[in-house]
Coordinates of C-alpha atoms and ligand atoms in Angstrom, one line a residue:
M2 CA -6.2 -14.2 -2.8
T3 CA -7.7 -11.3 -4.6
I4 CA -5.6 -8.6 -6.2
F5 CA -8.2 -6.0 -5.0
N6 CA -6.7 -6.4 -1.6
L7 CA -3.4 -5.1 -3.0
F8 CA -4.8 -2.3 -5.1
K9 CA -7.0 -0.3 -2.7
I10 CA -8.1 3.2 -3.1
G11 CA -7.3 5.1 0.0
I12 CA -5.4 8.1 1.3
G13 CA -1.8 8.9 2.2
P14 CA 0.7 8.8 3.6
S15 CA 0.7 5.1 4.6
S16 CA -1.4 2.0 4.0
S17 CA -0.4 0.2 7.1
H18 CA -0.2 3.4 9.3
T19 CA -3.1 5.5 7.9
V20 CA -5.4 3.3 5.8
G21 CA -5.3 0.3 8.1
P22 CA -5.8 2.2 11.4
M23 CA -8.8 4.2 9.9
I24 CA -10.5 0.9 8.8
I25 CA -9.8 -0.6 12.3
A26 CA -11.3 2.4 14.1
K27 CA -14.4 2.3 11.9
N28 CA -14.7 -1.5 12.2
F29 CA -14.5 -1.3 16.0
C30 CA -17.2 1.4 16.2
T31 CA -19.5 -0.6 13.9
L32 CA -19.0 -3.6 16.1
I33 CA -19.7 -1.9 19.4
K34 CA -22.8 -0.3 17.9
E35 CA -24.0 -3.7 16.8
K36 CA -23.3 -5.0 20.3
E37 CA -25.5 -2.2 21.6
Y38 CA -22.8 -0.5 23.7
F39 CA -23.5 3.0 22.3
P40 CA -26.0 4.0 25.0
L41 CA -23.5 3.0 27.8
I42 CA -20.2 4.4 26.5
T43 CA -18.6 7.3 28.4
R44 CA -15.0 6.9 27.2
I45 CA -13.0 5.3 24.3
K46 CA -9.3 4.7 24.6
I47 CA -7.0 3.9 21.6
E48 CA -3.5 2.6 22.1
L49 CA -1.1 2.3 19.2
Y50 CA 1.8 -0.1 19.6
G51 CA 5.1 -1.0 17.9
S52 CA 5.8 0.9 14.7
L53 CA 2.4 2.6 14.9
G54 CA 3.4 4.0 18.3
A55 CA 6.9 4.9 17.2
T56 CA 6.0 6.7 13.9
G57 CA 2.3 7.2 14.2
V58 CA 2.3 11.0 14.3
G59 CA 4.6 11.2 11.2
H60 CA 2.4 8.7 9.4
Q61 CA -0.8 10.5 10.6
S62 CA -2.1 7.3 12.3
D63 CA -3.5 9.5 15.1
I64 CA -5.6 11.4 12.5
A65 CA -6.6 8.3 10.7
V66 CA -7.9 6.7 13.9
L67 CA -10.0 9.8 14.6
L68 CA -11.4 9.8 11.1
G69 CA -12.3 6.1 11.4
L70 CA -14.0 6.6 14.8
L71 CA -16.2 9.2 13.1
G72 CA -17.2 6.5 10.5
N73 CA -15.0 7.6 7.6
H74 CA -13.5 5.1 5.1
P75 CA -10.1 5.8 3.3
K76 CA -11.8 5.3 -0.1
T77 CA -14.4 8.0 0.4
V78 CA -13.1 10.4 3.1
D79 CA -13.0 14.0 1.8
T80 CA -9.3 14.8 1.9
T81 CA -10.0 18.6 1.7
K82 CA -11.9 18.5 5.1
I83 CA -9.6 16.5 7.2
E84 CA -7.7 19.4 8.8
E85 CA -11.0 21.1 9.8
I86 CA -12.5 17.8 11.2
I87 CA -9.5 17.2 13.4
E88 CA -9.4 20.8 14.6
N89 CA -13.0 20.5 15.6
I90 CA -12.4 17.4 17.7
K91 CA -9.4 19.0 19.4
N92 CA -11.2 22.3 20.1
K93 CA -14.4 20.7 21.5
S94 CA -12.6 17.8 23.3
S95 CA -15.4 15.6 22.0
I96 CA -15.9 13.1 19.3
K97 CA -19.0 11.6 17.6
L98 CA -18.6 7.8 17.1
L99 CA -19.9 6.9 13.7
N100 CA -21.1 10.4 13.6
E101 CA -23.9 9.7 16.0
K102 CA -22.7 9.0 19.6
A103 CA -20.9 12.0 21.1
I104 CA -18.5 11.4 24.0
N105 CA -15.7 13.4 25.6
F106 CA -12.3 12.8 24.0
T107 CA -8.9 14.3 24.5
M108 CA -5.9 13.4 22.3
K109 CA -3.5 13.3 25.3
E110 CA -5.5 10.9 27.5
D111 CA -7.5 8.9 25.0
L112 CA -5.1 8.3 22.2
I113 CA -1.9 6.8 23.5
L114 CA 1.2 6.0 21.4
H115 CA 3.4 3.3 23.0
K116 CA 6.8 4.0 21.5
M117 CA 8.7 1.2 23.2
H118 CA 6.1 -1.6 23.3
S119 CA 4.8 -4.0 20.7
L120 CA 1.9 -6.5 20.6
P121 CA 2.9 -10.1 19.9
F122 CA 1.5 -10.8 16.4
H123 CA 2.8 -7.9 14.3
Q124 CA 4.6 -4.5 14.7
N125 CA 1.5 -2.6 13.9
G126 CA -0.9 -3.3 16.8
I127 CA -3.9 -1.3 18.0
K128 CA -6.0 -1.9 21.1
I129 CA -9.3 -0.1 21.5
S130 CA -11.2 -0.1 24.7
I131 CA -14.5 1.4 25.8
Y132 CA -15.7 2.3 29.3
N133 CA -18.7 3.2 31.3
L134 CA -17.1 5.6 33.8
E135 CA -14.3 3.6 35.2
N136 CA -15.6 0.2 34.2
E137 CA -14.3 -1.4 31.0
L138 CA -17.1 -2.6 28.8
F139 CA -15.2 -4.2 25.9
S140 CA -11.9 -4.1 24.2
K141 CA -10.4 -5.6 21.1
I142 CA -6.9 -5.9 19.5
Y143 CA -6.3 -5.4 15.8
Y144 CA -3.3 -5.5 13.6
S145 CA -2.6 -3.5 10.4
V146 CA -0.6 -6.0 8.5
G147 CA 0.4 -4.1 5.4
G148 CA -1.2 -2.6 2.3
G149 CA -4.2 -1.5 4.3
E150 CA -5.1 -5.1 5.3
V151 CA -6.3 -5.5 8.8
I152 CA -6.9 -8.4 11.1
S153 CA -8.4 -8.7 14.5
E154 CA -6.8 -10.8 17.2
D155 CA -9.5 -13.5 17.1
E156 CA -9.2 -13.8 13.3
I157 CA -5.5 -14.7 13.4
T158 CA -6.1 -18.4 14.1
L159 CA -9.0 -18.8 11.8
E160 CA -8.3 -20.9 8.7
K161 CA -8.0 -19.0 5.5
K162 CA -11.0 -19.7 3.3
D163 CA -11.7 -19.3 -0.4
E164 CA -8.5 -20.8 -1.9
K165 CA -9.9 -24.2 -2.6
F166 CA -12.7 -22.7 -4.7
L167 CA -10.4 -20.8 -7.0
P168 CA -10.4 -22.2 -10.6
Y169 CA -6.6 -22.1 -10.6
N170 CA -5.2 -22.8 -7.2
Y171 CA -1.5 -22.1 -6.6
S172 CA 0.6 -21.4 -3.6
N173 CA 3.8 -20.2 -5.1
A174 CA 5.4 -19.0 -8.4
K175 CA 6.3 -22.5 -9.6
E176 CA 2.7 -23.7 -9.3
L177 CA 1.4 -20.5 -10.9
L178 CA 3.7 -21.1 -13.9
K179 CA 2.6 -24.7 -14.1
Q180 CA -1.1 -23.8 -14.1
C181 CA -0.4 -21.3 -16.9
K182 CA 1.5 -23.8 -19.0
E183 CA -0.9 -26.7 -18.5
N184 CA -3.9 -24.6 -19.3
K185 CA -2.3 -22.6 -22.0
I186 CA -3.2 -19.2 -20.5
T187 CA -1.4 -16.1 -19.5
I188 CA -0.9 -15.0 -15.9
A189 CA -3.3 -12.2 -16.5
Q190 CA -6.0 -14.6 -17.8
L191 CA -5.4 -17.0 -14.8
I192 CA -5.9 -14.2 -12.3
F193 CA -8.9 -12.9 -14.2
E194 CA -10.6 -16.3 -13.9
N195 CA -9.7 -16.5 -10.2
E196 CA -11.1 -13.1 -9.6
K197 CA -14.5 -14.2 -11.0
I198 CA -15.0 -16.0 -7.7
Y199 CA -15.4 -12.6 -6.1
K200 CA -16.8 -10.3 -8.9
S201 CA -18.5 -10.6 -12.3
E202 CA -16.3 -10.0 -15.4
D203 CA -17.7 -6.5 -15.8
E204 CA -17.1 -5.7 -12.2
I205 CA -13.5 -6.9 -12.5
K206 CA -12.8 -4.8 -15.5
S207 CA -14.5 -1.7 -14.1
S208 CA -12.7 -2.0 -10.8
L209 CA -9.4 -2.3 -12.6
L210 CA -10.2 0.8 -14.7
E211 CA -11.3 2.6 -11.6
I212 CA -7.9 1.9 -10.0
W213 CA -6.2 3.2 -13.1
N214 CA -8.4 6.3 -13.1
V215 CA -7.4 7.1 -9.5
M216 CA -3.8 6.5 -10.4
T217 CA -4.0 8.9 -13.3
E218 CA -5.9 11.5 -11.1
C219 CA -3.2 11.1 -8.6
V220 CA -0.4 11.7 -11.1
T221 CA -2.2 14.7 -12.6
N222 CA -2.8 16.3 -9.1
G223 CA 0.8 15.7 -8.2
L224 CA 2.0 17.4 -11.4
N225 CA -0.2 20.4 -10.6
S226 CA 0.7 20.8 -6.9
D227 CA 3.5 23.0 -5.9
G228 CA 4.8 23.9 -2.4
I229 CA 6.2 22.2 0.7
L230 CA 5.3 18.8 1.9
P231 CA 3.5 18.7 5.3
G232 CA 5.0 17.3 8.5
G233 CA 7.8 19.8 9.4
L234 CA 10.7 18.6 7.3
N235 CA 10.1 21.4 4.8
V236 CA 10.7 19.1 1.9
P237 CA 9.8 21.0 -1.3
K238 CA 7.6 19.2 -3.8
R239 CA 9.5 18.5 -7.0
A240 CA 7.0 17.0 -9.5
Y241 CA 5.4 20.4 -10.4
R242 CA 8.7 22.1 -11.2
I243 CA 10.1 19.1 -13.1
H244 CA 6.9 18.9 -15.1
Q245 CA 7.2 22.6 -16.1
K246 CA 10.6 21.9 -17.4
L247 CA 9.8 18.7 -19.2
K248 CA 6.5 19.4 -20.8
D249 CA 7.8 21.7 -23.6
K250 CA 11.2 20.4 -23.8
R251 CA 12.3 19.2 -27.2
T252 CA 15.1 16.7 -27.1
I253 CA 16.7 13.9 -29.1
D254 CA 18.0 12.2 -25.9
P255 CA 16.9 8.6 -26.2
L256 CA 16.8 8.4 -22.4
A257 CA 14.4 11.3 -22.0
F258 CA 11.6 8.9 -21.1
V259 CA 13.5 8.2 -17.8
D260 CA 12.8 11.7 -16.7
W261 CA 9.1 11.0 -17.2
I262 CA 9.1 7.7 -15.3
N263 CA 10.8 9.5 -12.5
L264 CA 8.3 12.3 -12.7
Y265 CA 5.2 10.1 -12.5
A266 CA 6.6 8.3 -9.4
L267 CA 7.5 11.7 -7.7
A268 CA 4.0 13.0 -8.5
V269 CA 2.2 10.0 -6.9
N270 CA 4.4 9.9 -3.8
E271 CA 4.2 13.6 -3.2
E272 CA 0.4 13.3 -3.2
N273 CA 0.8 10.3 -0.8
A274 CA 3.0 12.3 1.5
S275 CA 0.4 15.1 1.4
G276 CA -2.3 12.8 2.7
K277 CA -4.2 12.9 -0.6
R278 CA -6.0 10.1 -2.5
V279 CA -3.8 7.3 -3.8
V280 CA -4.0 3.6 -4.7
T281 CA -2.0 1.1 -2.5
A282 CA 0.2 -0.7 -5.0
P283 CA 0.7 -2.8 -2.9
T284 CA 1.2 -0.2 -0.2
N285 CA 1.1 3.6 0.1
G286 CA 4.8 4.1 0.6
A287 CA 5.4 2.2 -2.6
A288 CA 2.4 3.6 -4.4
G289 CA 4.3 5.4 -7.2
I290 CA 6.1 2.5 -8.8
I291 CA 3.3 0.7 -10.6
P292 CA 1.6 3.9 -11.8
A293 CA 4.9 5.3 -13.0
V294 CA 5.7 2.3 -15.1
L295 CA 2.1 2.0 -16.4
H296 CA 2.0 5.7 -17.3
Y297 CA 5.2 5.2 -19.2
V298 CA 3.7 2.2 -21.1
I299 CA 0.4 4.1 -21.8
N300 CA 1.9 7.5 -22.7
F301 CA 4.9 6.3 -24.7
L302 CA 4.3 2.8 -26.0
V303 CA 0.7 2.2 -26.7
N304 CA -1.8 3.1 -29.3
K305 CA -4.9 4.8 -28.0
E306 CA -7.2 1.9 -29.0
D307 CA -5.2 -0.7 -27.1
K308 CA -5.3 1.1 -23.8
E309 CA -7.9 -0.7 -21.8
K310 CA -6.6 -4.2 -22.4
V311 CA -3.1 -3.1 -21.7
I312 CA -4.1 -1.5 -18.4
T313 CA -6.2 -4.5 -17.2
D314 CA -3.5 -7.1 -18.2
F315 CA -0.8 -4.9 -16.6
L316 CA -2.7 -4.7 -13.3
L317 CA -3.7 -8.4 -13.3
T318 CA -0.1 -9.5 -13.9
A319 CA 1.3 -7.2 -11.3
G320 CA -1.4 -8.3 -8.9
A321 CA -0.5 -12.0 -9.5
I322 CA 3.1 -11.4 -8.4
G323 CA 1.9 -9.2 -5.4
L324 CA -0.2 -12.1 -4.2
L325 CA 2.8 -14.4 -4.1
Y326 CA 4.6 -12.0 -1.8
Q327 CA 1.5 -11.4 0.4
R328 CA 0.9 -15.1 0.8
N329 CA 4.5 -16.3 1.2
A330 CA 6.3 -13.4 2.8
S331 CA 5.0 -9.9 3.7
I332 CA 4.2 -6.6 2.1
S333 CA 4.7 -4.6 5.4
G334 CA 7.7 -2.3 5.9
A335 CA 7.1 -2.8 9.7
D336 CA 7.5 -6.5 9.2
V337 CA 10.3 -6.9 6.7
G338 CA 11.6 -3.5 5.9
C339 CA 11.3 -1.5 2.7
Q340 CA 12.2 -4.6 0.5
G341 CA 8.6 -5.7 1.4
E342 CA 7.1 -2.4 0.0
V343 CA 9.3 -0.8 -2.6
G344 CA 10.9 -4.2 -3.4
V345 CA 7.6 -5.9 -3.9
A346 CA 6.1 -3.1 -6.0
C347 CA 9.3 -3.1 -8.2
S348 CA 8.9 -6.9 -8.7
M349 CA 5.2 -6.5 -9.5
A350 CA 5.9 -3.7 -12.0
A351 CA 8.8 -5.6 -13.6
A352 CA 6.6 -8.7 -14.2
A353 CA 3.8 -6.6 -15.7
M354 CA 6.2 -4.6 -17.9
A355 CA 7.7 -7.8 -19.2
E356 CA 4.3 -9.2 -19.9
F357 CA 3.5 -6.0 -21.9
L358 CA 6.7 -6.4 -23.9
G359 CA 5.6 -9.9 -24.9
A360 CA 7.6 -12.0 -22.5
T361 CA 7.0 -15.7 -22.0
I362 CA 5.8 -16.7 -18.5
E363 CA 9.3 -17.8 -17.7
Q364 CA 10.7 -14.4 -18.6
I365 CA 8.0 -12.7 -16.6
E366 CA 9.0 -14.8 -13.6
N367 CA 12.6 -13.9 -14.3
A368 CA 11.8 -10.2 -14.4
A369 CA 10.0 -10.3 -11.1
E370 CA 12.8 -12.2 -9.6
I371 CA 15.5 -9.8 -10.9
A372 CA 13.6 -6.8 -9.5
M373 CA 13.4 -8.3 -6.0
E374 CA 16.9 -9.7 -6.0
H375 CA 18.3 -6.2 -6.2
N376 CA 16.1 -4.9 -3.5
L377 CA 17.0 -7.5 -0.9
G378 CA 18.0 -6.1 2.4
L379 CA 16.4 -2.7 1.7
T380 CA 15.6 -1.2 5.1
C381 CA 12.8 1.1 6.1
D382 CA 14.2 4.3 7.7
P383 CA 11.9 7.2 7.0
I384 CA 13.2 10.5 8.4
G385 CA 11.0 11.9 11.0
G386 CA 8.6 9.0 10.5
L387 CA 7.3 10.8 7.4
V388 CA 6.9 9.0 4.1
Q389 CA 9.1 11.4 2.3
I390 CA 12.8 10.8 2.6
P391 CA 13.9 8.3 1.3
C392 CA 10.4 7.1 0.2
I393 CA 9.5 9.5 -2.6
E394 CA 12.8 9.3 -4.5
R395 CA 13.0 5.6 -3.8
N396 CA 9.9 5.0 -5.8
A397 CA 11.3 6.7 -8.8
M398 CA 14.5 4.6 -8.6
A399 CA 12.5 1.4 -8.2
A400 CA 10.3 2.3 -11.2
M401 CA 13.3 2.5 -13.4
K402 CA 14.7 -0.7 -11.9
A403 CA 11.5 -2.4 -12.8
V404 CA 11.8 -1.3 -16.4
N405 CA 15.4 -2.5 -16.5
A406 CA 14.6 -5.8 -14.9
A407 CA 11.9 -6.5 -17.6
R408 CA 14.3 -5.7 -20.3
M409 CA 17.1 -7.8 -18.9
A410 CA 14.7 -10.8 -18.6
L411 CA 13.5 -10.2 -22.2
N412 CA 17.1 -10.6 -23.4
E413 CA 17.3 -14.1 -22.0
D414 CA 15.1 -17.2 -22.6
G415 CA 13.7 -17.3 -19.1
T416 CA 16.2 -19.8 -17.8
H417 CA 17.8 -18.4 -14.6
Y418 CA 19.6 -19.5 -11.5
V419 CA 17.5 -18.1 -8.6
S420 CA 13.8 -18.7 -8.8
L421 CA 11.2 -16.2 -7.8
D422 CA 10.1 -18.5 -5.0
S423 CA 13.6 -18.5 -3.7
V424 CA 14.0 -14.8 -3.7
I425 CA 10.6 -14.3 -2.1
K426 CA 11.7 -16.7 0.7
T427 CA 15.0 -14.9 1.0
M428 CA 13.3 -11.5 1.2
F429 CA 11.1 -12.8 4.1
T430 CA 13.9 -14.4 6.1
T431 CA 16.1 -11.4 5.5
G432 CA 13.3 -9.2 6.8
K433 CA 12.8 -11.4 9.9
D434 CA 16.6 -11.2 10.6
M435 CA 16.5 -7.4 10.3
Q436 CA 16.7 -5.4 13.5
N437 CA 13.5 -3.7 14.4
K438 CA 15.2 -0.3 14.1
Y439 CA 15.2 -0.8 10.3
K440 CA 11.5 -1.7 10.2
E441 CA 9.5 1.5 10.1
T442 CA 10.4 2.7 13.6
S443 CA 12.6 5.6 12.4
K444 CA 15.2 4.5 14.9
G445 CA 17.9 3.5 12.4
G446 CA 19.5 4.3 9.0
L447 CA 18.8 7.6 7.4
A448 CA 16.3 8.4 10.1
V449 CA 19.0 8.8 12.7
H450 CA 22.1 9.7 10.6
Y451 CA 20.4 12.6 8.8
V452 CA 21.8 15.9 10.0
E453 CA 19.8 19.0 9.2
C454 CA 21.9 21.6 7.3
Ligands
LIG20 S1 11.3 3.5 3.7 FE1 10.0 2.2 2.3 S2 8.8 0.9 3.7 FE2 9.6 2.6 4.9 S3 8.0 4.2 4.9 FE3 9.4 4.6 3.2 S4 8.5 3.5 1.4 FE4 7.5 2.7 3.2

């Protein structure tokens, strides 16, 4: 129940397929080191299942696992060295676990992608085993459950802790609104108080501003990076070229800000597709929506002196809505399709935008609801398993949808027919009804109907 599980600094292209697997591999190596297996190990075998097996190469899950085995973390790994590190492992057929225990390693035999098999709990399963010669010493199953969150098989049945200690406990949107009303506080204030369970006030503020700084660096890097996206589809980057056109353009077009919102989203998602540093918001695939809307707010609507408060309140409000989805549905494309990634980010951004525009809590809830209502059923069908088409453009579309949802909600008094809780439940059941081919497997939708010109 902390928003810092939704906003994580990591690398692209995918939170569930890159960030999560890297953390899993690092956690596993740390565990076997603690268990004093290091002197005995002669082999390590990693098996990727379900969506990770089907689209792991496109999402760079294989690379992420290797980086994690070496002891890297998504927040700190040097993205400029990744290619060199991986080439080194391949050329030497050897890997150094946590950068200290060297063993033989070949991609073909020791990193296996099961394209047709899944593990029971979630589409993104990983099994890691270690051996002494032919004898298995230890193995463990993990799941990457979305947004870079990971869980091991033995943690699945453990009771969730923490919630009862939160100053403002709530399990759905209705209870969240009730707490705000009864205590006469905003959603941002409520979440801030709850976050104090985990961090000091100063730490919360500095962490939120760190997240914002990484988001702005990501936008800036995207605007300054030209060329072709990696992965083989030969998709040209657009943010750089569009920025060159827009930056000196003088126009009286009142909708010119739309180009900028689109541009910010494209910049972030091109960085993500290039494996560069991004913030999950709440996932990598959907990482452009919240920064795009917040950049619009900061660059077009806010005085310089108001900036910090606007940024922290925006992220706190967006985070509050994201937690509702994480708790009561899913934020994993492999679990519920793209409605759980782009749809959730759109809903989070709409709520935060409405809050910025001075909405009541009922209007904020309405904005979040409208944004998800019109993403229901959105499938996940990335071409070639790469987080490029439709993902990059989809973020730009969703960022504008979030702004629109906020404005629609502001024009009403907050009374509406479908509640946010209902739409969250609908998203989840729709996702569960969705065929697996539409859930980050690249076996349906655009991924199969796309024909190269
Ligand atoms: S289609 Fe949506 S859920 Fe699937 S990889 Fe792209 S952004 Fe993520």
